[in-house]
GROMACS .gro file of C-alpha atoms in nm:
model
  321
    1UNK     CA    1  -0.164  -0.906   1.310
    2UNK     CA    2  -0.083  -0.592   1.199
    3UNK     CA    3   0.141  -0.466   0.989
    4UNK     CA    4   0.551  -0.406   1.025
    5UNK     CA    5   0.869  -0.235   0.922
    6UNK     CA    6   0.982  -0.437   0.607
    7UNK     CA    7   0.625  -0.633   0.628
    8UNK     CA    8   0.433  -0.760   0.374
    9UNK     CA    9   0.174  -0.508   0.469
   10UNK     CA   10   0.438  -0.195   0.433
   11UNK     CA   11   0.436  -0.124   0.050
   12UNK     CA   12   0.111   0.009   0.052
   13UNK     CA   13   0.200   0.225   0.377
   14UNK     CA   14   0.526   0.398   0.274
   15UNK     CA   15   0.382   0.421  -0.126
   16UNK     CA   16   0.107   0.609   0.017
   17UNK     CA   17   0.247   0.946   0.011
   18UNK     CA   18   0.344   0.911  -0.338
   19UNK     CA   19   0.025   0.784  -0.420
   20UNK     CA   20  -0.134   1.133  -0.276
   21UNK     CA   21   0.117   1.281  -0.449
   22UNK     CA   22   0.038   1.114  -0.796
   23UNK     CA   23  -0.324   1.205  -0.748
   24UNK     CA   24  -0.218   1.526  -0.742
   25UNK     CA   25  -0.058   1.542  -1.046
   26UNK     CA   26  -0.321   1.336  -1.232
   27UNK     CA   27  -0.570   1.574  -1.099
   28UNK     CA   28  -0.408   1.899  -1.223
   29UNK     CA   29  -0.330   1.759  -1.554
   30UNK     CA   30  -0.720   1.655  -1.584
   31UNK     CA   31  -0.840   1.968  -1.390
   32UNK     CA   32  -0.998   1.757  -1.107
   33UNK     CA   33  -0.804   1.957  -0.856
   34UNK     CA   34  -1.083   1.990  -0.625
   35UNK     CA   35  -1.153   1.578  -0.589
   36UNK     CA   36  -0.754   1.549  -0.565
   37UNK     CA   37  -0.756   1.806  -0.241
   38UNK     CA   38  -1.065   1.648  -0.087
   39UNK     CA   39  -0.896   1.286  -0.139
   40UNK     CA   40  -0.549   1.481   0.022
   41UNK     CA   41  -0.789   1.574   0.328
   42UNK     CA   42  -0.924   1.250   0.424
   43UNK     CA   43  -0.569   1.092   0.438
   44UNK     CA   44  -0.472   1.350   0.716
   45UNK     CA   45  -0.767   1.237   0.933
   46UNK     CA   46  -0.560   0.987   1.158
   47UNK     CA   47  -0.428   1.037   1.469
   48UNK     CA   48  -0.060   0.848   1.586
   49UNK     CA   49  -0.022   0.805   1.912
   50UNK     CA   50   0.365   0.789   1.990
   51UNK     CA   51   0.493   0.571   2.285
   52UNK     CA   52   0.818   0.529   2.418
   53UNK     CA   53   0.843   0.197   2.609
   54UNK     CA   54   1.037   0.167   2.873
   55UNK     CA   55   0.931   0.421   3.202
   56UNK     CA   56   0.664   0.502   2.993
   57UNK     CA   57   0.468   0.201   2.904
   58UNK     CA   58   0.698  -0.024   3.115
   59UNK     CA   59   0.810   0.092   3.477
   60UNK     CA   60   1.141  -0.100   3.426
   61UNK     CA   61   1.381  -0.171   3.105
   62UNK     CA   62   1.240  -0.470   2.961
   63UNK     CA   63   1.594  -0.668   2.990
   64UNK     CA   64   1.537  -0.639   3.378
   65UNK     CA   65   1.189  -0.879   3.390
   66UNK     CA   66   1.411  -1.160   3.184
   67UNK     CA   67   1.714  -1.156   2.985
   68UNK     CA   68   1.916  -1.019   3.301
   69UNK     CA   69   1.755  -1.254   3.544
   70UNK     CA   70   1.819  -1.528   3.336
   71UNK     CA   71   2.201  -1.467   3.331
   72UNK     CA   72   2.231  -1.388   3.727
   73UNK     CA   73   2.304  -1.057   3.675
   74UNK     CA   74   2.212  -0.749   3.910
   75UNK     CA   75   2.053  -0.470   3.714
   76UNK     CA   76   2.250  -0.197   3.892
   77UNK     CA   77   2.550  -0.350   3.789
   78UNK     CA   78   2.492  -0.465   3.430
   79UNK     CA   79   2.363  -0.075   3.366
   80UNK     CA   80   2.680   0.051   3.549
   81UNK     CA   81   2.915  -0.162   3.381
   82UNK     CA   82   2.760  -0.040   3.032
   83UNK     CA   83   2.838   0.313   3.142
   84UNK     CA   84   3.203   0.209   3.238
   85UNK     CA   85   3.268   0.023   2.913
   86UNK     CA   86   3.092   0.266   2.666
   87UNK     CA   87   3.287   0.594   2.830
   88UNK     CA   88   3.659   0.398   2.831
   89UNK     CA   89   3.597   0.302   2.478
   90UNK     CA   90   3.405   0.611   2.362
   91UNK     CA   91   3.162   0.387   2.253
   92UNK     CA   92   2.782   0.400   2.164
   93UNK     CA   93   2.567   0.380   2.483
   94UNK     CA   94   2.326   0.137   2.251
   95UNK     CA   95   2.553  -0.075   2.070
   96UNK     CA   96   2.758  -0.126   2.414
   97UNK     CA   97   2.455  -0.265   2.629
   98UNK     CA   98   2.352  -0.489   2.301
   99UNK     CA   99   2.695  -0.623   2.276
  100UNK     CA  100   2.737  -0.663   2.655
  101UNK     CA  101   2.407  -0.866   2.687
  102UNK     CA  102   2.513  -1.132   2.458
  103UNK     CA  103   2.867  -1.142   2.576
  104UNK     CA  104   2.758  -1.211   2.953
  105UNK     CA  105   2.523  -1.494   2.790
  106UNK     CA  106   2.793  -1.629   2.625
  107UNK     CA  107   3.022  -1.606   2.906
  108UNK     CA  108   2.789  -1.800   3.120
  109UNK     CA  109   2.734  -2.063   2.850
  110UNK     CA  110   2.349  -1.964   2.815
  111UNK     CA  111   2.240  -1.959   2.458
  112UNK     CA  112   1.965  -1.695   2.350
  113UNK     CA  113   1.794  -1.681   2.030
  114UNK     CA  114   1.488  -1.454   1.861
  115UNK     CA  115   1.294  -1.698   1.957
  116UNK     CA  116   1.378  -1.642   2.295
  117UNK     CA  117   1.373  -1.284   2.314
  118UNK     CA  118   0.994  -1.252   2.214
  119UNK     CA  119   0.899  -1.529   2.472
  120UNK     CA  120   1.093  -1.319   2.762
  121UNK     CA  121   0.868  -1.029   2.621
  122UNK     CA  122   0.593  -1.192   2.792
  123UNK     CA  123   0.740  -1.172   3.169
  124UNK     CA  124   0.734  -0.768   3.100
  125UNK     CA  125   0.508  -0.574   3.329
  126UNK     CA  126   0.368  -0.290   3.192
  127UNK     CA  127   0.162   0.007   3.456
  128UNK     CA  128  -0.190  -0.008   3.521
  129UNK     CA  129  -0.459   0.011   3.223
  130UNK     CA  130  -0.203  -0.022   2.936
  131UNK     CA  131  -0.372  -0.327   2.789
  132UNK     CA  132  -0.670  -0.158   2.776
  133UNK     CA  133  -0.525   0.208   2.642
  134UNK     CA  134  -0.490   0.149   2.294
  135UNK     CA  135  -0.844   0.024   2.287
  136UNK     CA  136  -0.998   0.268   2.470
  137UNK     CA  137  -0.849   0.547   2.288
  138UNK     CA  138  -1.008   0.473   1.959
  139UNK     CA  139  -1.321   0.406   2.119
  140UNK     CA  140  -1.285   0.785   2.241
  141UNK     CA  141  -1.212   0.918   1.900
  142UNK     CA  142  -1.461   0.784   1.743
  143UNK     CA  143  -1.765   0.872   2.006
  144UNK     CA  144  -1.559   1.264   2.001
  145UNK     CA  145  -1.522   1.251   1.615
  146UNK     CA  146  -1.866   1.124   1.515
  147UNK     CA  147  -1.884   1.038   1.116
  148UNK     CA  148  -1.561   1.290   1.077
  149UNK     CA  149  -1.404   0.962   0.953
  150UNK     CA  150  -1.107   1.054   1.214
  151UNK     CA  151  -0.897   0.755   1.330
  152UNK     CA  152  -0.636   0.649   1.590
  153UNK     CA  153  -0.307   0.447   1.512
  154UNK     CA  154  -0.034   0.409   1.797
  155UNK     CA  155   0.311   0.355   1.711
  156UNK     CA  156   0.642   0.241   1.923
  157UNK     CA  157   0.942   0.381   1.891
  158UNK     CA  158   1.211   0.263   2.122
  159UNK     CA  159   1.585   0.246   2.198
  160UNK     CA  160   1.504  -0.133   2.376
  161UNK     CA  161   1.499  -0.453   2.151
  162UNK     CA  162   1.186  -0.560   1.915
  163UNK     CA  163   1.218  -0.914   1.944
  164UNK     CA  164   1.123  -0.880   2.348
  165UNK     CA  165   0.841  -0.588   2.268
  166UNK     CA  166   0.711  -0.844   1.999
  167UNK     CA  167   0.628  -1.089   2.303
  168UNK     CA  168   0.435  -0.837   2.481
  169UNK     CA  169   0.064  -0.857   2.532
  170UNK     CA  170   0.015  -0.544   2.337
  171UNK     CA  171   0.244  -0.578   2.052
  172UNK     CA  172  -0.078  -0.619   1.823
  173UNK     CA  173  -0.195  -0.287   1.875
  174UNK     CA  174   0.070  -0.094   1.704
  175UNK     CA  175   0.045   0.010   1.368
  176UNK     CA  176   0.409   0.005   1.306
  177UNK     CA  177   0.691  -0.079   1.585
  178UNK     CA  178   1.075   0.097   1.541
  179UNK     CA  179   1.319  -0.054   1.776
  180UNK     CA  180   1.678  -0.147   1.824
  181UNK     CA  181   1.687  -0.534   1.676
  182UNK     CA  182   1.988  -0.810   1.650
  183UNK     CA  183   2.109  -0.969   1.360
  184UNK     CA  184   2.139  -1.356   1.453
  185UNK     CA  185   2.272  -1.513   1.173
  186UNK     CA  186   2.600  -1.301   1.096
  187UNK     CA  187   2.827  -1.362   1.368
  188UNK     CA  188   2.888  -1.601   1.642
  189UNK     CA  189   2.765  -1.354   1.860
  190UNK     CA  190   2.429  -1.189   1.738
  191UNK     CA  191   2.519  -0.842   1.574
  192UNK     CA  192   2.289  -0.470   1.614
  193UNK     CA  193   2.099  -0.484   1.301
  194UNK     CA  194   1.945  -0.158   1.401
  195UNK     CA  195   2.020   0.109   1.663
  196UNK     CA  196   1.786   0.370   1.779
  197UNK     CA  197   1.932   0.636   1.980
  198UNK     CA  198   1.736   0.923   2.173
  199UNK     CA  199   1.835   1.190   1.844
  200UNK     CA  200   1.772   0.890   1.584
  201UNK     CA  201   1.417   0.865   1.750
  202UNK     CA  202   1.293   1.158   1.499
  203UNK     CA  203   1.351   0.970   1.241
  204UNK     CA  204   1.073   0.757   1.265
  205UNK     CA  205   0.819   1.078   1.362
  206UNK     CA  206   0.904   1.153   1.022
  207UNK     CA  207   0.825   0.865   0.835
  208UNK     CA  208   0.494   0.843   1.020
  209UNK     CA  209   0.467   1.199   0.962
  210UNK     CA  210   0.539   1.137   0.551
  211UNK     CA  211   0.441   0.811   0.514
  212UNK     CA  212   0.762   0.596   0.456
  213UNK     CA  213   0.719   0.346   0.728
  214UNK     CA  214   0.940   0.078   0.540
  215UNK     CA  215   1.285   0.099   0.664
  216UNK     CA  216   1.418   0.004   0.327
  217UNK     CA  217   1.220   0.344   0.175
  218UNK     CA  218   1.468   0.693   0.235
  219UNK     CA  219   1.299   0.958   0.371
  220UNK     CA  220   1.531   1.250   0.226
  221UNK     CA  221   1.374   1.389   0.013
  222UNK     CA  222   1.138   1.670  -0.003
  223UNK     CA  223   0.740   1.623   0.062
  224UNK     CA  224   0.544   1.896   0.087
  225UNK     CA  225   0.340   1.976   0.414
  226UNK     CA  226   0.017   1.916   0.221
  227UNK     CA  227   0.136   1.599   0.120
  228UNK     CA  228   0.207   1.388   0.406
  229UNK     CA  229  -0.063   1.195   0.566
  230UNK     CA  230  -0.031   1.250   0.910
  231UNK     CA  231   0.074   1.600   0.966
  232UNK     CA  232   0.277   1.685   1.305
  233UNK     CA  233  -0.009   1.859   1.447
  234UNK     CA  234  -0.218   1.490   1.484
  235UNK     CA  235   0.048   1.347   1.654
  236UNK     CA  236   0.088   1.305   2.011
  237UNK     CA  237   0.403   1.136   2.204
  238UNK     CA  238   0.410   1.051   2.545
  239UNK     CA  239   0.775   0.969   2.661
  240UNK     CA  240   0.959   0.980   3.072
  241UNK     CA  241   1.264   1.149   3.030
  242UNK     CA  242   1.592   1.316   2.914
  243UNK     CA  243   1.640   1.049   2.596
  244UNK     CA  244   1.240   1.164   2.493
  245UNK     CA  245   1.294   1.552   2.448
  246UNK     CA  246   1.425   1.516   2.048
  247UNK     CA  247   1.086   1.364   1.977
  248UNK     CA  248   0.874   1.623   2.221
  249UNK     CA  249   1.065   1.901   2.099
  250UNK     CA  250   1.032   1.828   1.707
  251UNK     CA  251   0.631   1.807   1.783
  252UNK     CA  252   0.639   2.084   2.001
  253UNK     CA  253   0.797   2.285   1.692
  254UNK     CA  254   0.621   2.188   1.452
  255UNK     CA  255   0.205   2.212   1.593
  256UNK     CA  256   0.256   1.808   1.780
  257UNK     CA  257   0.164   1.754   2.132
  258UNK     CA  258   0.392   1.560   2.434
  259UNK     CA  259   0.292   1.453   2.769
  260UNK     CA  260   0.577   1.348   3.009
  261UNK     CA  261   0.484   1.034   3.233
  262UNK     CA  262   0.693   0.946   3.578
  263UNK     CA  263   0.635   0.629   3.780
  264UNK     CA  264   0.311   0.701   4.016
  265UNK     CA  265   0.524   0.622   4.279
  266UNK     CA  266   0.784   0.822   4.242
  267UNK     CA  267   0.891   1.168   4.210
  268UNK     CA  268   0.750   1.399   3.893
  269UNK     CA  269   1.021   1.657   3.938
  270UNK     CA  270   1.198   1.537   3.588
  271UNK     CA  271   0.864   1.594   3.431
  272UNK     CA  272   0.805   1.938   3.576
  273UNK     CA  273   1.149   1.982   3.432
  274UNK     CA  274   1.078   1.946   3.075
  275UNK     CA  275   0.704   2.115   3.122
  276UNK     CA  276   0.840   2.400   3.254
  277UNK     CA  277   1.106   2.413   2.958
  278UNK     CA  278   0.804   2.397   2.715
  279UNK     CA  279   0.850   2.016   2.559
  280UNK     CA  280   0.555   1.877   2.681
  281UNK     CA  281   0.194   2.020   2.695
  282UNK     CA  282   0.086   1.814   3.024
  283UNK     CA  283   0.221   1.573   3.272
  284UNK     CA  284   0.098   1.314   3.445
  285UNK     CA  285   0.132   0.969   3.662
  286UNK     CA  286   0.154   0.686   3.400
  287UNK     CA  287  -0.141   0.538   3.486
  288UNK     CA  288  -0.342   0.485   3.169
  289UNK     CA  289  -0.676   0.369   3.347
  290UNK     CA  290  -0.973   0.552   3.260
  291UNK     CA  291  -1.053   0.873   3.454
  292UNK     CA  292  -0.686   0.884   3.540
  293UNK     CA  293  -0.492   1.229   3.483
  294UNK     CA  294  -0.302   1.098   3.213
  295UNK     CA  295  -0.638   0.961   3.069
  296UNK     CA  296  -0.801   1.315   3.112
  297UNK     CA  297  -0.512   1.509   2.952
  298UNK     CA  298  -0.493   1.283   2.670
  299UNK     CA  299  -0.837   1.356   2.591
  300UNK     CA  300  -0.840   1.653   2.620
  301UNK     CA  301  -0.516   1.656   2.305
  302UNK     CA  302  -0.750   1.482   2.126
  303UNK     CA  303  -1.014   1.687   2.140
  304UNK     CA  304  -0.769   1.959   2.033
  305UNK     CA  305  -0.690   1.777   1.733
  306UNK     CA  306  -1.030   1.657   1.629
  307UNK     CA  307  -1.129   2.030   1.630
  308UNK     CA  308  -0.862   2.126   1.460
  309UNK     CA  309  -0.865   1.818   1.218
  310UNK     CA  310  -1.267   1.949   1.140
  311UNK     CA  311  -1.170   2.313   1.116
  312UNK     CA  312  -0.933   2.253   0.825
  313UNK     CA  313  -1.159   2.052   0.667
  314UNK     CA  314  -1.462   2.321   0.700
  315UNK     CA  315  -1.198   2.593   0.557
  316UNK     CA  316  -1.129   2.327   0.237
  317UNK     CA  317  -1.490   2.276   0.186
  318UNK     CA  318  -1.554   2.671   0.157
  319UNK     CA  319  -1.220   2.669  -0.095
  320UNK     CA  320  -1.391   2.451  -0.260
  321UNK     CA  321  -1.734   2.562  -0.315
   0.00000   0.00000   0.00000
């Protein structure tokens, strides 16, 4: 299993920054500066693969295969009713749909827990060659990459709820997942424990970006660029729509990459939208089997940043010499 937000596994991911930045220090007090920048290098040799999840890795909200279903409830009208409710009581768009799930459950005298959360997580269809993306994607890196020592690590970050993405068949791949998660032992009613909103979304690009994956670390303060370990340009997000274009535009700004995704079966004019308005590099049909567009224009990203990742690393070698 890999490792999570507040995991056992997550002290040695968010203390890595400060580790580079230790080795720094140690190495300009010793004069070892030149071993300090070539161990700086090699931390900024992965790649993270963003996803949102649901229209981009899902073609449905994950509540719809499950949760909803299981209460009797219409889609269409749960969704509408969370418009009506969150714009009469100027509410949170989020925090109204998570309250409004469990109050319907409890209205109808049906019981959820976690427990049954993660095992609705396994009724959610995802589009075609998803479970074999993640897989195939490092296998590309490292045939493109060669001994580079470049790697891949994908990462979730979602406005839907963790405990269903943790039943998922490809929960496992993900380095590190950030989603909106309940609070079950508080209240009668399960609580939001965490929120993630279209704008709070960057958040997490950042801790990836610095290092800080544990959601108990702050972020605040200042890093250097030539600090962090994965630096904007090595990331890549692939998102559907209107509640994606924080995240595309921060890694459009800052040397990222984006590429929009639409159902293959319906219409791509909301992704020719946001091309045109420069916060994606391609577009595509999200299907993620091989030889697919969206396979084809991801590779081609990545051989963008494998050139670019070898390029820096030619340029230290000369500073160095």
């Amino acid at each position: 299993m890999v490792e999570r937000a507040g995991g056992r596994g997550t002290k040695a991911q968010s203390g890595e920054a400060e580790a580079v930045s230790a080795r720094r220090r140690s190495a300009r007090a010793s004069g070892a500066s030149d071993a300090s920048s070539r161990q700086v290098a090699q931390s900024k040799k992965t790649i993270a693969l963003v996803y949102d999840f649901d229209g981009t890795l899902s073609p449905r909200p994950m509540q719809e295969y499950a949760f909803l279903p299981k209460l009797g409830i219409e889609p269409k009208e749960f969704w509408a009713e969370c418009t009506r409710v969150s714009k009469a009581e100027r509410a949170d768009a989020l925090i109204t749909y998570m309250h409004l799930l469990y109050k319907k459950a409890k209205e109808k005298g049906v019981r959820i827990d976690r427990a049954d959360l993660v095992a609705q997580g396994r009724k959610v269809e995802l589009y075609p060659g998803v479970e074999a993306w993640f897989e195939q994607m490092h296998a590309y890196v490292k045939k493109r990459a060669g001994d580079a020592g470049i790697t891949v690590k994908h990462y979730l970050v979602s406005s839907g709820l963790t405990e269903i993405i943790e039943g998922t068949k490809i929960y496992p791949h993900f380095a590190n997942v950030f989603a909106s998660e309940y609070w079950f032992d508080a209240y009668d009613l399960p609580f939001p424990k965490r929120v993630i909103s279209d704008t709070g979304k960057t958040q997490f690009l950042f801790r990836i970006n610095k290092g800080i994956e544990d959601l108990g670390e702050n972020i605040n303060a200042h890093m250097p660029e030539d600090e962090r370990p994965i630096p904007f340009s090595n990331f890549i997000y692939f998102g559907d729509g209107d509640t994606d274009v924080p995240s595309m535009a921060l890694l459009k700004k800052n040397g990222g990459h984006a590429i929009a995704v639409h159902d293959p079966g319906e219409s791509e004019a909301k992704c020719v939208e946001l091309f045109k308005a420069g916060r994606c590099d391609f577009y595509a049909g999200a299907d993620y089997r091989k030889g697919s567009d969206l396979f084809k224009r991801t590779c081609l990203l990545l051989d963008r940043i494998i050139a670019d990742v070898r390029v820096k690393e030619e340029a230290r070698g000369l500073g160095c010499s």
